[in-house]
Amino acid sequence: MNKHLINKYSLIILFLMSVVFCQSNDKSIENYKIALRMKLRMKSNPILYMDEPKSALLNKVYQSCNEYILLDEYGAKKVLKNKMTKITNDVKFFSKTKYDKPIRKKEPSNIRYHYFSLKSDID
């Protein structure tokens, strides 16, 4: 009976260790989910549809995400790693870009109001 319990516990321990240590290292499923989330968030972002340099960079990242999703759906596993590094590089370049559109200073008008005058010059 004692050997039966030892065999049972050792089998359970081996099973649990195999579950913990034998998980797959495939990052493509996680990367697919990240690319899909990025695509959906960028689609709702109004910067994507504006005409300025930052929107062009965001559009480039959006297209890269679309290409990654299509490649993953078609099963081209060899190209996915290169495409994901391209996406990360594009995102880093987009986040570092500072675009401050020059705003014209409004010139103050030289209108003087005479609130306390009773007569105007025209009278």
XYZ file of C-alpha atoms in Angstrom:
123
model
C 0.000 0.000 0.000
C 2.850 2.362 0.801
C 4.440 1.774 -2.627
C 1.125 2.429 -4.282
C 0.855 5.879 -2.604
C 4.452 6.750 -3.505
C 3.840 5.818 -7.138
C 0.625 7.807 -7.156
C 2.231 10.942 -5.673
C 5.287 10.694 -7.894
C 3.034 10.422 -10.941
C 1.073 13.505 -9.838
C 4.289 15.471 -9.219
C 5.682 14.496 -12.628
C 2.442 15.512 -14.293
C 2.399 18.912 -12.568
C 6.050 19.549 -13.405
C 5.462 18.644 -17.036
C 2.573 21.108 -17.189
C 4.664 23.890 -15.636
C 7.931 23.371 -17.518
C 6.665 22.170 -20.888
C 4.650 25.178 -21.983
C 5.149 26.294 -25.537
C 7.486 29.154 -26.325
C 5.457 30.185 -29.365
C 5.011 33.947 -29.188
C 3.118 34.219 -32.468
C -0.300 33.809 -30.817
C 0.483 36.558 -28.327
C 1.933 38.776 -31.056
C -1.183 38.209 -33.187
C -3.388 39.391 -30.332
C -1.187 42.447 -29.769
C -1.230 43.354 -33.471
C -5.006 42.941 -33.603
C -5.507 45.173 -30.548
C -3.163 47.785 -32.003
C -5.038 47.734 -35.308
C -8.429 48.168 -33.642
C -7.228 51.027 -31.419
C -5.559 52.807 -34.316
C -8.686 52.487 -36.443
C -10.672 54.441 -33.863
C -7.917 57.049 -33.430
C -8.674 60.262 -35.374
C -4.958 60.975 -35.916
C -4.970 58.182 -38.512
C -7.255 60.212 -40.768
C -5.573 63.611 -40.385
C -3.117 65.087 -42.834
C 0.059 65.686 -40.883
C 3.429 63.913 -40.524
C 2.459 62.054 -37.359
C -0.615 60.566 -39.021
C 1.583 59.298 -41.865
C 3.735 57.414 -39.356
C 0.639 56.036 -37.623
C -0.724 54.934 -40.978
C 2.553 53.099 -41.638
C 2.214 51.213 -38.331
C -1.441 50.460 -39.150
C -0.477 48.949 -42.506
C 2.261 46.869 -40.858
C -0.263 45.510 -38.349
C -2.642 44.616 -41.179
C 0.149 42.809 -43.026
C 1.150 40.922 -39.865
C -2.429 39.778 -39.256
C -2.825 38.622 -42.862
C 0.505 36.768 -42.824
C -0.429 35.022 -39.592
C -3.808 33.999 -40.998
C -2.169 32.629 -44.165
C 0.381 30.691 -42.119
C 3.618 32.342 -43.225
C 5.493 31.703 -39.986
C 8.969 32.524 -41.332
C 8.169 36.156 -42.101
C 6.286 36.917 -38.878
C 9.331 37.614 -36.720
C 10.732 40.128 -39.205
C 7.344 41.782 -39.537
C 6.978 42.099 -35.748
C 10.401 43.729 -35.442
C 9.369 46.147 -38.202
C 6.191 46.994 -36.279
C 8.107 47.613 -33.051
C 10.631 49.825 -34.855
C 7.836 51.816 -36.501
C 6.067 52.264 -33.166
C 9.278 53.449 -31.497
C 9.862 55.947 -34.307
C 6.233 57.138 -34.050
C 6.438 57.613 -30.291
C 9.689 59.600 -30.564
C 8.297 61.959 -33.197
C 7.382 65.394 -31.904
C 5.185 67.404 -34.178
C 4.284 70.860 -32.989
C 2.379 72.697 -35.623
C 3.331 76.387 -35.644
C 0.486 78.505 -34.391
C 0.244 82.059 -35.638
C 0.255 84.673 -32.955
C -2.840 86.757 -32.998
C -2.016 90.421 -33.351
C -3.899 92.596 -30.930
C -6.105 95.142 -32.560
C -5.573 98.793 -31.774
C -9.159 99.602 -30.965
C -9.606 101.948 -28.076
C -12.907 102.030 -26.393
C -14.033 105.210 -24.726
C -16.659 104.030 -22.383
C -16.841 107.198 -20.368
C -17.064 109.740 -23.149
C -20.422 111.362 -23.577
C -19.892 112.840 -26.999
C -18.330 111.225 -29.986
C -16.034 112.942 -32.435
C -18.632 112.612 -35.174
C -21.218 114.790 -33.353
